[in-house]
Tab-separated table of C-alpha atoms and ligand atoms in Angstrom:
chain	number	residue	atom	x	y	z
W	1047	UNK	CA	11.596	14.471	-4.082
W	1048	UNK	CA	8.583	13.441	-2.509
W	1049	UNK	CA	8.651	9.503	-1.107
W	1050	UNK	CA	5.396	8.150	-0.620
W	1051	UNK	CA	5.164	4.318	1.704
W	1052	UNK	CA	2.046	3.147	-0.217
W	1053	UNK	CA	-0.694	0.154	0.518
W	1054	UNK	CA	-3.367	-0.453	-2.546
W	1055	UNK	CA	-6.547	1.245	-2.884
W	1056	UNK	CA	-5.765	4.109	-0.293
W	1057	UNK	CA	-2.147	4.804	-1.627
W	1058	UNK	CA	-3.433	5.152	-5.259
W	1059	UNK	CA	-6.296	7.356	-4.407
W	1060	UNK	CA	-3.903	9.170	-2.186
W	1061	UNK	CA	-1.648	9.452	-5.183
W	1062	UNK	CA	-3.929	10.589	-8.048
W	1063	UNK	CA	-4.191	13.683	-5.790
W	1064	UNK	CA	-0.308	14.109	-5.379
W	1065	UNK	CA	0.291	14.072	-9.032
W	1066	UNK	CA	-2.433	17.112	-9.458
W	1067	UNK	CA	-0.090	19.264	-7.426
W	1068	UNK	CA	3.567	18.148	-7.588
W	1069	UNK	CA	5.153	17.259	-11.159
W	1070	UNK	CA	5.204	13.213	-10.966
W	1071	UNK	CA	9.003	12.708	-11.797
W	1072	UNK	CA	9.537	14.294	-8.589
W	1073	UNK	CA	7.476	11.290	-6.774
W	1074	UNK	CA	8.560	8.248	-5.540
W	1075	UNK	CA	6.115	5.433	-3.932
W	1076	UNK	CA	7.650	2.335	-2.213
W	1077	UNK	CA	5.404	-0.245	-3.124
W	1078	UNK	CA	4.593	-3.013	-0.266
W	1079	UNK	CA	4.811	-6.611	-1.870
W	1080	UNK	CA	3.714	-8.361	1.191
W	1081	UNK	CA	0.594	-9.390	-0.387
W	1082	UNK	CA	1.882	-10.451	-3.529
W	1083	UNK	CA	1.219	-14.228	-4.303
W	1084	UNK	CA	1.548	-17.378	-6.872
W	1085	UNK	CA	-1.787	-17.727	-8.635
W	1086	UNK	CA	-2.076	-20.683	-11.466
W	1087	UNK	CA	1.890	-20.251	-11.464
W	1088	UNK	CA	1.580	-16.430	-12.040
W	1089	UNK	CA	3.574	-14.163	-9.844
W	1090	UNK	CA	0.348	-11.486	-9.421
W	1091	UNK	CA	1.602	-8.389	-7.046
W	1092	UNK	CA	-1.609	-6.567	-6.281
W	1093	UNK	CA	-0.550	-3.483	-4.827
W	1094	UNK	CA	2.070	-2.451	-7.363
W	1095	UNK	CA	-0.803	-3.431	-9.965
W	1096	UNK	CA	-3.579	-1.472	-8.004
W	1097	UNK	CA	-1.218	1.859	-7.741
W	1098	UNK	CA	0.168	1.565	-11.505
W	1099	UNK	CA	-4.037	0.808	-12.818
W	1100	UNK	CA	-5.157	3.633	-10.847
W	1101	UNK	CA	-1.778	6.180	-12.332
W	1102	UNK	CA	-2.861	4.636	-15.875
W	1103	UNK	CA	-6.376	5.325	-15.449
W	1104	UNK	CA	-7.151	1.924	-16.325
W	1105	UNK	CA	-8.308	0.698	-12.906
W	1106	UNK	CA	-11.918	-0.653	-12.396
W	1107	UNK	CA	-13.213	2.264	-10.135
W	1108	UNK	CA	-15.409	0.248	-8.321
W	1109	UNK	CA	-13.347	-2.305	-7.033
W	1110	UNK	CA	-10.262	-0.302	-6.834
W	1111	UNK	CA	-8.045	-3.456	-8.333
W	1112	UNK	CA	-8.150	-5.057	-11.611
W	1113	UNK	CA	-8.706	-3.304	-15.102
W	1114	UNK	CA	-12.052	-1.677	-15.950
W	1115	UNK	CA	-13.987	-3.569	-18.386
W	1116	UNK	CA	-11.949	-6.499	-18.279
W	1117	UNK	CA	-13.246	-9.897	-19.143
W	1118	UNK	CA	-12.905	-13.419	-17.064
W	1119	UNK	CA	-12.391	-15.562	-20.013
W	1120	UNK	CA	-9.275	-16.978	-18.969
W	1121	UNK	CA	-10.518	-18.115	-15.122
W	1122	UNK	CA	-13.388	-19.615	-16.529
W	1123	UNK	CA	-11.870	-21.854	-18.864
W	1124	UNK	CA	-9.347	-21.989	-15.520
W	1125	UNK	CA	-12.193	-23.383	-13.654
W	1126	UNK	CA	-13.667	-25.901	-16.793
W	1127	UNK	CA	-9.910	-27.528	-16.452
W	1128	UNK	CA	-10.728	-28.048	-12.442
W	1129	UNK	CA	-8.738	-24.708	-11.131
W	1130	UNK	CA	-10.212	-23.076	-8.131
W	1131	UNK	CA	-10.298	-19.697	-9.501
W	1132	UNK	CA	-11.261	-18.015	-6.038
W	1133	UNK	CA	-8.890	-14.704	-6.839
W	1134	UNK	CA	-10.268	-13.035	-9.492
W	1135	UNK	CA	-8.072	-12.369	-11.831
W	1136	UNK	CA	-9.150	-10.733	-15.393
W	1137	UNK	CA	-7.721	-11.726	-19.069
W	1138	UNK	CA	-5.669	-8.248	-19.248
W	1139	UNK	CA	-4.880	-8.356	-15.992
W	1140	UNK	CA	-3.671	-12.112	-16.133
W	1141	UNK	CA	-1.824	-10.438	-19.463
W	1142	UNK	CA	0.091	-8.650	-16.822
W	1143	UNK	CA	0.833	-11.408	-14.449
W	1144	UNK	CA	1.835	-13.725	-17.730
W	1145	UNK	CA	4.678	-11.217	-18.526
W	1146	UNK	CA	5.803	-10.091	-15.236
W	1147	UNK	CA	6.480	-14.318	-14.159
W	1148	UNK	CA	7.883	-14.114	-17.933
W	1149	UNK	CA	10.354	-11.716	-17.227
W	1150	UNK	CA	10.950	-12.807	-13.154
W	1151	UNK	CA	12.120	-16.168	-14.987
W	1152	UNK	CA	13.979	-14.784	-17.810
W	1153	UNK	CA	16.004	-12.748	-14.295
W	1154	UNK	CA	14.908	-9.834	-14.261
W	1155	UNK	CA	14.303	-8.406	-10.463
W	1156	UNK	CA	10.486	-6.886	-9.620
W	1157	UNK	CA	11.882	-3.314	-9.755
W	1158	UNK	CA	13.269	-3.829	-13.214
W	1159	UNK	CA	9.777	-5.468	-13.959
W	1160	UNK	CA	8.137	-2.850	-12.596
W	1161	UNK	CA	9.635	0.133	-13.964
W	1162	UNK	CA	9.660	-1.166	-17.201
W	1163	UNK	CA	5.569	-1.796	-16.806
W	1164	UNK	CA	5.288	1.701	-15.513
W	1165	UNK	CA	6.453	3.026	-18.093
W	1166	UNK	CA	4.941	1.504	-20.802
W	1167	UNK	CA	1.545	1.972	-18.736
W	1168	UNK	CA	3.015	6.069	-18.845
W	1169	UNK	CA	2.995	6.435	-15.404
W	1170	UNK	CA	5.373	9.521	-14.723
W	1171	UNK	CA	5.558	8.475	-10.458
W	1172	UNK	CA	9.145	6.105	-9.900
W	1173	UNK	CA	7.297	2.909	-8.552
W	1174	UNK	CA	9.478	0.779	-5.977
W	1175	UNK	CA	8.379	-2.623	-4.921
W	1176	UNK	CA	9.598	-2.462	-1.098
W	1177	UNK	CA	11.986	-5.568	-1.912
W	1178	UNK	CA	13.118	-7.628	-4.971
W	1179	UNK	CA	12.861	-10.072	-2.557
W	1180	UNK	CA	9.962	-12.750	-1.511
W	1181	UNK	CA	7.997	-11.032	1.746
W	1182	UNK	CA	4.450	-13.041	2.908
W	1183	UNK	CA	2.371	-11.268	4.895
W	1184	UNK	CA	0.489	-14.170	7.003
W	1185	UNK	CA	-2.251	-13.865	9.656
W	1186	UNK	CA	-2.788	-15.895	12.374
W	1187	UNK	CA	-6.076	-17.255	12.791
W	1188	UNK	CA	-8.172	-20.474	14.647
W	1189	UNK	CA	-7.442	-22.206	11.284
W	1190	UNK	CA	-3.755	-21.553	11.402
W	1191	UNK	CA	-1.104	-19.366	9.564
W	1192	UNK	CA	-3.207	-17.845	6.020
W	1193	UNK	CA	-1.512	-15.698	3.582
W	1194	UNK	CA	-2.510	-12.108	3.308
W	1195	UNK	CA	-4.580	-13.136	0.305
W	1196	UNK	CA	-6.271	-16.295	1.614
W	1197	UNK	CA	-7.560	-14.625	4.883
W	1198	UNK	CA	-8.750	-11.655	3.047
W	1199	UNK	CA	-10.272	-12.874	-0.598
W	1200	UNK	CA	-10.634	-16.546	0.072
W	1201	UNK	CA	-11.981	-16.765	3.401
W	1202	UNK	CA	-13.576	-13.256	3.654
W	1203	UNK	CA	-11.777	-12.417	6.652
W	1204	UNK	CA	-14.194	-14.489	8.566
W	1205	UNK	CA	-11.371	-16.215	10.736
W	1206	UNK	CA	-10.464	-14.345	13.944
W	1207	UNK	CA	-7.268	-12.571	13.145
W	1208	UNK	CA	-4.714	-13.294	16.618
W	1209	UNK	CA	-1.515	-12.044	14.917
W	1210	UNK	CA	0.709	-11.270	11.694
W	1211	UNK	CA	3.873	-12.011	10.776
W	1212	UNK	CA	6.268	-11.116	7.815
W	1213	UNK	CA	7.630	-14.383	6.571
W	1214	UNK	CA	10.898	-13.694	4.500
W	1215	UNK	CA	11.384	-9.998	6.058
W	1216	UNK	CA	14.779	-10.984	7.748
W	1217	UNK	CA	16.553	-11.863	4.244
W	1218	UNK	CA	14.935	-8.859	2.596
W	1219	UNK	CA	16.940	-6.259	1.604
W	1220	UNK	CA	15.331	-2.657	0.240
W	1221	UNK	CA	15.014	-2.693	-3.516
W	1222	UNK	CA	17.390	-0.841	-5.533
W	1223	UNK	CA	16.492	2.906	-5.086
W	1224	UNK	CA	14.349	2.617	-1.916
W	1225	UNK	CA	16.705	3.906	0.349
W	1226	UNK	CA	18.551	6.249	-1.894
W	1227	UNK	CA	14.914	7.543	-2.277
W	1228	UNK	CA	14.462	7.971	1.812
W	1229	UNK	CA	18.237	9.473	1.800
W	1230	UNK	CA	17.401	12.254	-0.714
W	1231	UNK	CA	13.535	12.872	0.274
W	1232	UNK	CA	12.468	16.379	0.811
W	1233	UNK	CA	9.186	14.956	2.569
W	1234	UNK	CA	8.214	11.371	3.406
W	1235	UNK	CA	4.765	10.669	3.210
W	1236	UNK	CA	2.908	7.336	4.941
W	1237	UNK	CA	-0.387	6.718	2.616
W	1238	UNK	CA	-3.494	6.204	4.034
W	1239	UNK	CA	-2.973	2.593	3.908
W	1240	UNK	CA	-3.328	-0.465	6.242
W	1241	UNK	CA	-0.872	0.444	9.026
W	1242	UNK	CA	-0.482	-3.209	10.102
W	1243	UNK	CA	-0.048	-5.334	7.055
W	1244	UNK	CA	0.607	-2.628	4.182
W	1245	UNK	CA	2.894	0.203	5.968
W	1246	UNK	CA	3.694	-2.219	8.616
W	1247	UNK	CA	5.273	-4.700	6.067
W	1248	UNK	CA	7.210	-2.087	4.236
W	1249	UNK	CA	8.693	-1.002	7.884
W	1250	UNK	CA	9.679	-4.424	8.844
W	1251	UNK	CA	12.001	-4.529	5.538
W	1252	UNK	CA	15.316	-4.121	7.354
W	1253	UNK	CA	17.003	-0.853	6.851
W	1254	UNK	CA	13.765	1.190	5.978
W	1255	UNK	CA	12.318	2.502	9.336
W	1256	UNK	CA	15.898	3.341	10.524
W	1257	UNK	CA	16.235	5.392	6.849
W	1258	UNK	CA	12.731	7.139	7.723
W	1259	UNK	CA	14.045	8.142	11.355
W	1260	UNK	CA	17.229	8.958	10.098
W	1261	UNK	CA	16.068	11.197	7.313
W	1262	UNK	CA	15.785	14.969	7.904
W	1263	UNK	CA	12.696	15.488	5.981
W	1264	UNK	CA	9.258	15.666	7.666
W	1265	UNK	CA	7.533	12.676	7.784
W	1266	UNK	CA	3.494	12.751	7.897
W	1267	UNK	CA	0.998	9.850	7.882
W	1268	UNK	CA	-2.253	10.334	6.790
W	1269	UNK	CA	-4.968	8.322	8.796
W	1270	UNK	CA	-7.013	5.482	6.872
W	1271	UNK	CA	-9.627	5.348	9.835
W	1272	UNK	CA	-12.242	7.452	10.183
W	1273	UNK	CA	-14.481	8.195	13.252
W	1274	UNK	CA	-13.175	4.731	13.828
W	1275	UNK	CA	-13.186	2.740	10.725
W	1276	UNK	CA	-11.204	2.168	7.942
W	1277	UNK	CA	-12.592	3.162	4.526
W	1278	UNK	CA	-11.789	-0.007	2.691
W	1279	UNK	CA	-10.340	-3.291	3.603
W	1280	UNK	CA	-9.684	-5.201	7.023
W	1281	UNK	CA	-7.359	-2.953	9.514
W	1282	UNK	CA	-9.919	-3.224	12.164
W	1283	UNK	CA	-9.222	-6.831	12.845
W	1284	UNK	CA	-5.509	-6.519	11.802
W	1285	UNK	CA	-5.038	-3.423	14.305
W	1286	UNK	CA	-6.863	-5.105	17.057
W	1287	UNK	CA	-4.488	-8.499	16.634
W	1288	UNK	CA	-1.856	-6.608	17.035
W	1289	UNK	CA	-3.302	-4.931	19.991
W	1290	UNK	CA	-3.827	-0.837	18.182
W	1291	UNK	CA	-6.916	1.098	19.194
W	1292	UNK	CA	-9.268	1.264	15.523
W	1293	UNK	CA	-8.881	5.180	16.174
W	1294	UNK	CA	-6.797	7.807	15.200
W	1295	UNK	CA	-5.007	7.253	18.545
W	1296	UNK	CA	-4.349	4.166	17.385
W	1297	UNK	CA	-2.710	5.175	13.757
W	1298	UNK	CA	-0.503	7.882	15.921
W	1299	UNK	CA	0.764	4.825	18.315
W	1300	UNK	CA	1.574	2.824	15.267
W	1301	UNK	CA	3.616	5.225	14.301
W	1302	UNK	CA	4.838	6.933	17.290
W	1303	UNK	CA	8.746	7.558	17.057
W	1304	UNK	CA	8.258	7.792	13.302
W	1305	UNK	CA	6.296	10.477	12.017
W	1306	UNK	CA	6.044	14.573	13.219
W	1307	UNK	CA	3.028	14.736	12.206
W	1308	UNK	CA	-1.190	12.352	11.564
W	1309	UNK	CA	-3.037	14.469	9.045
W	1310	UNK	CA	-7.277	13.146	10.260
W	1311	UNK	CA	-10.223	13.717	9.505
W	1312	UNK	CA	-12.396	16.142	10.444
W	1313	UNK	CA	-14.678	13.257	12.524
W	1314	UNK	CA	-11.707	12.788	14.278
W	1315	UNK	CA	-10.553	16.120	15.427
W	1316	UNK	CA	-11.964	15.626	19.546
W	1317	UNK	CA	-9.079	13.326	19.542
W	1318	UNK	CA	-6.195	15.639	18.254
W	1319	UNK	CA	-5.100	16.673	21.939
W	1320	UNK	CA	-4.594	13.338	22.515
W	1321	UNK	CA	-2.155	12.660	19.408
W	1322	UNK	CA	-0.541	16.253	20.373
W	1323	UNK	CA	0.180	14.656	24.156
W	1324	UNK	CA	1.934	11.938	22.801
W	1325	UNK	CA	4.177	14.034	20.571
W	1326	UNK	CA	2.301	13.900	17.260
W	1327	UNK	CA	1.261	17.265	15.395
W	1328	UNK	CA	-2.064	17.071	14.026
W	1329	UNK	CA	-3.778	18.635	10.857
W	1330	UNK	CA	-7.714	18.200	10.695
W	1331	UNK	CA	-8.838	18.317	7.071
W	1332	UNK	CA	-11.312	16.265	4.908
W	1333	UNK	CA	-9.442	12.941	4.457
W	1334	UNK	CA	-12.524	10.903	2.487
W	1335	UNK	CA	-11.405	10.580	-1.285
W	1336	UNK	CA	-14.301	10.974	-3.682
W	1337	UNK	CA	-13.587	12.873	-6.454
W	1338	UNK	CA	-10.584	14.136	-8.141
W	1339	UNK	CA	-10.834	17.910	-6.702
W	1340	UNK	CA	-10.774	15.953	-2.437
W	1341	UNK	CA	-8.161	14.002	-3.771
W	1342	UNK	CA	-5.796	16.750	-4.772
W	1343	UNK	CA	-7.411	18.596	-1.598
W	1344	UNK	CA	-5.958	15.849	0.499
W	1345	UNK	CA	-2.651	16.095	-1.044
W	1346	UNK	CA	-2.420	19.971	-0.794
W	1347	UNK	CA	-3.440	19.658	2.865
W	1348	UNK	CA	-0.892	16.860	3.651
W	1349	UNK	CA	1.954	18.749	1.853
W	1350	UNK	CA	0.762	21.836	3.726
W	1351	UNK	CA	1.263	19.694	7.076
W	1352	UNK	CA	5.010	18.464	6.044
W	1353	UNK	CA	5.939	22.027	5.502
W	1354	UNK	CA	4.486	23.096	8.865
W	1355	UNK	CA	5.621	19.953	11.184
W	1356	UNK	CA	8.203	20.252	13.697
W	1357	UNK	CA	10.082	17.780	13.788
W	1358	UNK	CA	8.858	15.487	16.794
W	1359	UNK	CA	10.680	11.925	15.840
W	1360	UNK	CA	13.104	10.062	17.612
W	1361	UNK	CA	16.765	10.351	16.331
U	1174	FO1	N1	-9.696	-8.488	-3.822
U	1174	FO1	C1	-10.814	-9.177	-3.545
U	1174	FO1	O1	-11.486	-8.881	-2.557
U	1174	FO1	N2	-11.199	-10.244	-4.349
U	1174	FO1	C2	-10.513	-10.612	-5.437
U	1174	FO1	O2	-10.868	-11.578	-6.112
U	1174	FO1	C3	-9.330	-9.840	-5.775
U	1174	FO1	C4	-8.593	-10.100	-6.930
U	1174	FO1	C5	-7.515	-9.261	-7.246
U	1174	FO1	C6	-6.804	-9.464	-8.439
U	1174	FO1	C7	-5.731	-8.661	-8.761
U	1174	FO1	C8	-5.353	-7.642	-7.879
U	1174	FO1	O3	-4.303	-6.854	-8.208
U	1174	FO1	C9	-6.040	-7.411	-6.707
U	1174	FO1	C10	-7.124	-8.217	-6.376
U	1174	FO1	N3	-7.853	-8.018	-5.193
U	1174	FO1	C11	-8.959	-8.776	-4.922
U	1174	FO1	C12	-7.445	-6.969	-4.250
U	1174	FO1	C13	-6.382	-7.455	-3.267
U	1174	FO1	O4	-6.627	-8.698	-2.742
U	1174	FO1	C14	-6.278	-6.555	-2.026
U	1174	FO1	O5	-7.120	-5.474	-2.065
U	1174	FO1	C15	-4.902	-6.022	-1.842
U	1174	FO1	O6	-3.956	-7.033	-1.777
U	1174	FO1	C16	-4.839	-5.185	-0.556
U	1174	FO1	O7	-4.002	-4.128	-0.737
């Protein structure tokens, strides 16, 4: 079994690859939920949506979230009836959100949701929201506490980010199967995903980082910055707040203790001696996913890495 901690748009790139060279029942992804939100009374989870999309093939590959071709009927009629539609959400999309709250109210938990949707999407990975229950991701900003969403989409991350907390984390437990699925891993993978408010989030639920450290498979990160940026998204500010280095160095300090070994990009290799001295194995390969053939490249190469790491974690 191969467990994967997984983000949005990074995680399901990283995982189109994974499913080109290891048979998908034999994948797991623990889904964070920390950005997950009520819009117009709809419980909308973006990055279990923007992994199961991308493993259906029905994401819109521009964006990375949402459905391709979809249509904004629904939020403009939303708007008409004086809703402030700032989150874009599309009419199949908002199909999705309209049966998940459906189903959430009926009492069914998110994982139940989510496996059935999964499946009916035929997505052959297990999909695991982090928690069945309520986590908020919330930055800290000039302007106050935001959520996740409201700092990032609604405000365009133009509010100085001074911290981030997990409001909810304490009373979370692991969803059914999450740590059964650390337990029985054979290698634990961390997606190239925000480290701070993705992987970070999914750490914080209590139980899971002590599974990871406790687990005897390898455990390898793959890096979302390169040559000192992230591809997509807003971990330079969110690293910063919480005082990380935008580098490699500072992916490998986020999760010193925890992994054996940072799979980077080639842009980033004059910085592998420094991982190495703090303890960190290092594989240099092409981490930029284009196309499917770097994507299953990637996946190859971080596989390749577990197999090779010594094991360099904390017990
Ligand atoms: N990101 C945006 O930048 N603007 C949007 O309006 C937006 C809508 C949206 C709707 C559904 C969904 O699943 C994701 C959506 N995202 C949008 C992406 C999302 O905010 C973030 O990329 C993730 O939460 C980060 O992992």
């Amino acid at each position: 079994m191969i467990v994967v901690l997984a983000g949005g748009v990074g995680a399901a790139r990283f995982l189109e690859g994974l499913v080109q060279v290891a048979p998908p029942e034999t994948i797991a992804a623990i889904v964070n939920t920390g950005d997950d939100m009520v819009f117009h009374g709809l419980h909308v989870s973006p990055d279990i949506d923007i992994v199961m999309y991308t493993l259906a093939g029905i994401v819109d590959p521009s964006q990375g979230w949402g459905i391709r071709d979809d249509t904004t009927h629904a939020l403009s009629m939303l708007a008409t009836l004086g809703a402030d539609p700032w989150f874009k959400l599309g009419d199949r999309d908002l199909a999705v959100h309209i049966r998940r709250t459906e189903l959430l109210r009926a009492g069914w938990t998110l994982s139940q949701v989510t496996d059935s949707f999964r499946r009916a999407l035929h997505v052959g990975i297990r999909l695991l929201p982090m928690s069945d229950e309520p986590v908020a991701t919330e930055i800290s900003t000039p302007v106050g506490w935001l959520h996740f969403q409201q700092y990032l989409v609604q405000r365009r991350a133009r509010d100085e980010a001074l911290g981030v907390r997990f409001v909810g984390i304490e009373q979370a437990r692991p969803a059914p199967g999450v740590l059964e699925a650390l337990h029985t891993a054979e290698v634990i993978v961390i997606a190239p995903s925000n480290p701070v408010v993705s992987i970070g989030t999914i750490l914080a639920v209590p139980g899971v980082r002590d599974a990871i450290v406790a687990s005897s498979a390898p455990v390898v990160a793959v890096s979302p910055i390169i040559a000192g940026a992230p591809v997509k998204g807003p971990a330079a500010p969110l690293m910063r707040a919480v005082g990380l280095e935008v580098s490699v160095r500072g992916v490998a300090a986020c999760y010193q203790g925890l992994i054996d070994v940072l799979v980077i990009d080639r842009a980033d290799a004059d910085l592998s001696s420094d991982i190495r001295a703090s303890g960190i194995d290092v594989a240099v390969t092409d981490t930029l996913m284009r196309g499917p053939a770097e994507k299953r490249r990637l996946a190859e190469a971080t596989l390749d890495a577990a197999r090779t790491a010594k094991r360099h974690r904390s017990y």
